[in-house]
């Protein structure tokens, strides 16, 4: 994951927002086991029960630059539709997606810290607990996988862009003896991939979050093969087989990979795109059911 350092530097800030709302930091009132920072964007006019969208940053990034990267697309939609945006920030270079603390429900890791931000937001703003979503790029995409796996009771859906591996690939224990096993050496079955997710919260029998996954074919930072690994994992977890490809969707050179009826698992292969696939707020918000 250290090879991802500086990935956020490739992402430029975008046009400032016209709204009076701004990104602000929450410094107290929530349990913070791994000393994360919590930034929030609350529109001037909220929906009666506002949805919540969480956006963890890439390696080497921050809440502020991730806000800048997605602000021209997400913030105007938040203003229009009245949903809340959470931008967590780790004091480390990348999110912890490889230790038992973050790979287990209520394990005390980064994933629990981010979920505590969500719980704070749900209570303070009377937000809709049934409409909580997460989307991130690179390490933020990996964190997206970790959050929907460990907290299927919190998140309704996730969208991972150029994420570094399927859930628990980097855990260094159990199925994999080291991170290289899941990257290059071993190719788990879809069932094995799915079992890793199910083991994150043993006994959970509710509805699992839907997953949308994006990856560029010429990504030299995170292996393109991770797209297939993630799709195998989530199609198994959600019980939906591959159904069809749709070419040139949403752009020329992109291929949309539909599983089942497309409401639970969808992948996007971006031909000729490197690290990181540009954020697509329309497709993400439509998948989340917010548009």
Coordinates of C-alpha atoms in Angstrom, one line a residue:
X1 CA 0.0 0.0 0.0
X2 CA 2.9 2.4 0.5
X3 CA 3.2 2.5 -3.3
X4 CA 0.0 4.5 -3.3
X5 CA 1.6 7.4 -1.4
X6 CA 0.9 10.5 -3.4
X7 CA -2.0 9.2 -5.4
X8 CA -4.1 12.0 -4.1
X9 CA -1.6 14.5 -5.5
X10 CA -2.8 13.5 -8.9
X11 CA -6.3 14.8 -8.0
X12 CA -6.7 18.5 -8.5
X13 CA -9.2 20.7 -6.7
X14 CA -12.3 21.7 -8.5
X15 CA -14.5 24.8 -8.8
X16 CA -15.5 26.3 -5.4
X17 CA -19.1 25.8 -4.4
X18 CA -21.8 28.5 -4.5
X19 CA -23.5 27.2 -1.5
X20 CA -23.0 28.8 1.9
X21 CA -22.5 25.3 3.4
X22 CA -18.9 24.3 4.0
X23 CA -16.7 21.5 5.1
X24 CA -16.3 21.6 8.9
X25 CA -14.5 19.5 11.5
X26 CA -16.2 17.6 14.3
X27 CA -13.8 17.3 17.2
X28 CA -15.9 15.8 20.0
X29 CA -19.1 13.8 20.7
X30 CA -18.1 10.5 19.1
X31 CA -15.9 7.5 20.1
X32 CA -12.6 7.6 18.2
X33 CA -10.5 4.4 18.8
X34 CA -7.8 5.2 16.2
X35 CA -7.5 9.0 16.4
X36 CA -9.2 9.8 13.1
X37 CA -10.3 13.2 12.0
X38 CA -14.0 13.8 11.2
X39 CA -15.1 16.3 8.6
X40 CA -18.7 16.8 7.5
X41 CA -20.6 18.7 4.9
X42 CA -24.1 19.6 5.9
X43 CA -26.2 21.3 3.2
X44 CA -28.1 24.5 4.1
X45 CA -31.4 22.7 3.5
X46 CA -31.6 19.1 4.7
X47 CA -34.1 16.5 3.6
X48 CA -36.6 15.5 6.3
X49 CA -34.6 12.3 7.0
X50 CA -31.3 12.9 5.2
X51 CA -29.3 10.1 3.7
X52 CA -25.5 10.0 4.5
X53 CA -22.6 9.4 2.1
X54 CA -19.1 8.7 3.5
X55 CA -16.0 9.3 1.3
X56 CA -12.7 8.0 2.7
X57 CA -9.6 9.5 1.0
X58 CA -6.8 7.7 -0.9
X59 CA -3.3 7.0 0.5
X60 CA -1.5 10.2 1.2
X61 CA -4.7 12.2 0.9
X62 CA -6.9 14.1 3.2
X63 CA -10.5 14.9 3.9
X64 CA -10.0 18.4 2.3
X65 CA -8.5 17.2 -1.0
X66 CA -11.1 14.4 -1.3
X67 CA -13.8 17.0 -0.8
X68 CA -12.2 19.1 -3.5
X69 CA -12.1 16.2 -5.9
X70 CA -15.7 15.2 -5.6
X71 CA -17.2 18.6 -4.6
X72 CA -18.2 19.8 -8.0
X73 CA -20.3 16.6 -8.4
X74 CA -21.4 15.4 -5.0
X75 CA -21.8 18.7 -3.0
X76 CA -24.3 20.3 -5.5
X77 CA -26.3 17.1 -5.4
X78 CA -26.2 17.1 -1.6
X79 CA -27.4 20.7 -1.7
X80 CA -30.2 19.8 -4.1
X81 CA -31.3 16.5 -2.5
X82 CA -30.5 17.3 1.1
X83 CA -28.1 14.5 2.0
X84 CA -25.0 14.7 4.3
X85 CA -21.4 14.1 3.3
X86 CA -18.8 12.7 5.7
X87 CA -15.1 12.9 4.9
X88 CA -13.0 10.9 7.4
X89 CA -9.3 11.3 7.7
X90 CA -6.6 9.0 9.1
X91 CA -3.4 10.3 10.7
X92 CA -1.6 7.5 8.9
X93 CA -0.7 7.4 5.2
X94 CA -3.4 4.8 4.3
X95 CA -6.5 3.3 5.9
X96 CA -6.0 0.3 8.1
X97 CA -7.6 -2.5 6.0
X98 CA -5.3 -5.3 7.0
X99 CA -5.6 -5.8 10.8
X100 CA -8.1 -7.7 12.8
X101 CA -9.3 -4.5 14.4
X102 CA -10.5 -3.1 11.1
X103 CA -11.6 -6.4 9.5
X104 CA -14.0 -7.4 12.3
X105 CA -17.3 -5.9 13.3
X106 CA -16.7 -3.6 16.3
X107 CA -13.0 -4.6 16.3
X108 CA -11.8 -1.2 17.4
X109 CA -10.1 -0.2 14.2
X110 CA -10.5 2.5 11.5
X111 CA -13.7 1.0 10.3
X112 CA -15.3 1.3 13.7
X113 CA -14.1 4.9 14.0
X114 CA -15.7 5.8 10.7
X115 CA -18.9 4.0 11.7
X116 CA -18.9 6.1 14.9
X117 CA -18.9 9.2 12.7
X118 CA -22.0 7.8 11.0
X119 CA -23.7 7.1 14.2
X120 CA -23.0 10.7 15.5
X121 CA -24.4 12.1 12.3
X122 CA -27.5 9.9 12.3
X123 CA -28.3 11.1 15.9
X124 CA -27.4 14.8 15.5
X125 CA -29.3 15.4 12.2
X126 CA -32.0 12.8 12.6
X127 CA -30.6 11.2 9.4
X128 CA -32.0 8.0 7.7
X129 CA -30.2 5.0 9.1
X130 CA -31.5 2.9 6.2
X131 CA -29.7 5.1 3.6
X132 CA -26.1 5.3 4.5
X133 CA -23.5 4.8 1.7
X134 CA -19.8 4.8 1.2
X135 CA -17.5 5.6 -1.8
X136 CA -13.8 5.9 -2.0
X137 CA -10.8 5.6 -4.4
X138 CA -7.6 3.6 -4.1
X139 CA -7.1 3.1 -0.3
X140 CA -10.5 4.8 0.1
X141 CA -11.9 2.1 -2.2
X142 CA -10.2 -0.6 -0.1
X143 CA -11.8 1.1 3.0
X144 CA -15.1 1.0 1.2
X145 CA -14.8 -2.8 0.8
X146 CA -13.9 -3.1 4.5
X147 CA -16.8 -0.9 5.7
X148 CA -19.5 -2.7 3.8
X149 CA -18.1 -6.1 4.8
X150 CA -17.7 -5.3 8.5
X151 CA -20.8 -3.2 8.9
X152 CA -23.5 -4.6 6.7
X153 CA -26.0 -3.4 9.3
X154 CA -24.9 0.2 8.8
X155 CA -24.3 0.6 5.0
X156 CA -26.9 0.1 2.3
X157 CA -24.3 0.2 -0.6
X158 CA -20.8 1.0 -1.5
X159 CA -18.9 2.2 -4.6
X160 CA -15.2 1.4 -4.8
X161 CA -12.9 3.1 -7.4
X162 CA -9.5 1.6 -8.2
X163 CA -9.6 -0.2 -4.8
X164 CA -6.6 -2.1 -3.7
X165 CA -7.8 -5.6 -3.5
X166 CA -10.9 -7.5 -2.3
X167 CA -11.9 -7.5 1.4
X168 CA -9.3 -9.2 3.7
X169 CA -6.8 -9.8 0.9
X170 CA -4.2 -8.0 3.0
X171 CA -5.0 -9.5 6.3
X172 CA -1.8 -11.7 6.5
X173 CA -3.6 -14.5 8.2
X174 CA -6.0 -17.4 7.6
X175 CA -6.5 -17.9 3.8
X176 CA -3.4 -15.8 3.0
X177 CA -0.1 -16.0 4.8
X178 CA 1.0 -12.7 3.4
X179 CA -0.4 -9.9 1.1
X180 CA 1.4 -11.3 -2.0
X181 CA -0.7 -14.5 -1.8
X182 CA -3.9 -12.6 -2.7
X183 CA -2.2 -10.3 -5.2
X184 CA -0.3 -12.8 -7.3
X185 CA 0.2 -16.3 -5.9
X186 CA -3.2 -17.7 -4.9
X187 CA -6.5 -17.3 -6.6
X188 CA -9.2 -18.1 -4.2
X189 CA -12.6 -19.3 -5.3
X190 CA -15.6 -17.0 -5.2
X191 CA -16.8 -19.0 -2.2
X192 CA -13.5 -18.4 -0.3
X193 CA -13.7 -14.7 -1.2
X194 CA -17.2 -14.6 0.1
X195 CA -16.4 -16.5 3.3
X196 CA -13.9 -13.7 4.2
X197 CA -16.7 -11.2 4.1
X198 CA -19.1 -13.4 6.0
X199 CA -16.4 -14.0 8.7
X200 CA -16.2 -10.3 9.4
X201 CA -19.5 -10.3 11.2
X202 CA -20.4 -13.8 12.1
X203 CA -24.1 -14.4 12.6
X204 CA -25.3 -11.4 10.6
X205 CA -28.4 -12.5 8.7
X206 CA -29.8 -9.2 7.4
X207 CA -29.6 -7.6 3.9
X208 CA -26.1 -7.2 2.6
X209 CA -25.0 -3.9 1.0
X210 CA -25.0 -3.6 -2.7
X211 CA -21.5 -3.0 -4.4
X212 CA -20.4 -1.0 -7.4
X213 CA -16.7 -1.5 -8.5
X214 CA -14.6 0.6 -10.9
X215 CA -11.1 -0.1 -12.3
X216 CA -8.9 1.1 -15.1
X217 CA -7.2 -1.4 -17.4
X218 CA -3.9 0.4 -17.4
X219 CA -3.6 1.0 -13.7
X220 CA 0.0 0.5 -12.8
X221 CA -0.5 1.3 -9.1
X222 CA -3.2 -1.2 -8.2
X223 CA -3.5 -4.4 -10.3
X224 CA -6.4 -4.5 -12.7
X225 CA -7.0 -8.1 -11.7
X226 CA -8.4 -6.8 -8.4
X227 CA -11.5 -5.9 -10.3
X228 CA -12.3 -9.5 -11.0
X229 CA -11.4 -10.5 -7.4
X230 CA -13.8 -7.9 -6.0
X231 CA -16.6 -8.9 -8.4
X232 CA -16.1 -12.6 -7.5
X233 CA -16.3 -11.8 -3.8
X234 CA -19.4 -9.6 -3.8
X235 CA -21.3 -11.6 -6.4
X236 CA -20.8 -14.6 -4.1
X237 CA -21.8 -12.7 -1.0
X238 CA -24.9 -11.2 -2.6
X239 CA -25.8 -14.4 -4.5
X240 CA -26.0 -12.8 -8.0
X241 CA -24.4 -14.4 -11.0
X242 CA -22.9 -12.5 -13.9
X243 CA -25.6 -11.6 -16.4
X244 CA -24.2 -9.4 -19.2
X245 CA -21.7 -6.8 -20.4
X246 CA -22.8 -3.4 -21.7
X247 CA -20.1 -1.7 -23.9
X248 CA -19.4 2.0 -23.9
X249 CA -21.3 2.7 -20.7
X250 CA -21.1 5.3 -19.2
X251 CA -18.3 6.5 -21.6
X252 CA -16.7 5.2 -24.7
X253 CA -14.2 2.5 -23.8
X254 CA -15.9 1.6 -20.5
X255 CA -17.6 -1.7 -20.1
X256 CA -20.4 -2.1 -17.5
X257 CA -20.5 -5.6 -16.1
X258 CA -24.0 -6.4 -14.7
X259 CA -24.7 -9.1 -12.2
X260 CA -28.2 -10.3 -11.7
X261 CA -30.6 -7.4 -12.4
X262 CA -27.9 -4.9 -11.7
X263 CA -29.2 -3.6 -8.4
X264 CA -26.8 -5.5 -6.2
X265 CA -23.5 -5.9 -8.0
X266 CA -22.1 -3.9 -11.0
X267 CA -18.6 -3.5 -12.2
X268 CA -17.0 -1.0 -14.6
X269 CA -13.8 -1.7 -16.6
X270 CA -12.3 1.5 -18.0
X271 CA -10.2 0.8 -21.1
X272 CA -7.0 2.8 -21.1
X273 CA -7.6 4.4 -17.8
X274 CA -4.9 4.3 -15.1
X275 CA -5.0 5.1 -11.4
X276 CA -7.5 6.5 -10.4
X277 CA -10.7 6.1 -12.4
X278 CA -12.3 9.6 -12.4
X279 CA -15.3 9.8 -10.0
X280 CA -18.7 9.4 -11.6
X281 CA -21.2 10.9 -9.3
X282 CA -24.3 10.3 -11.5
X283 CA -23.7 6.5 -11.8
X284 CA -22.8 6.3 -8.1
X285 CA -25.8 8.2 -6.8
X286 CA -28.1 6.3 -9.2
X287 CA -26.8 3.0 -7.8
X288 CA -27.3 4.3 -4.3
X289 CA -30.9 5.2 -5.2
X290 CA -30.4 8.9 -4.5
X291 CA -31.0 10.0 -8.1

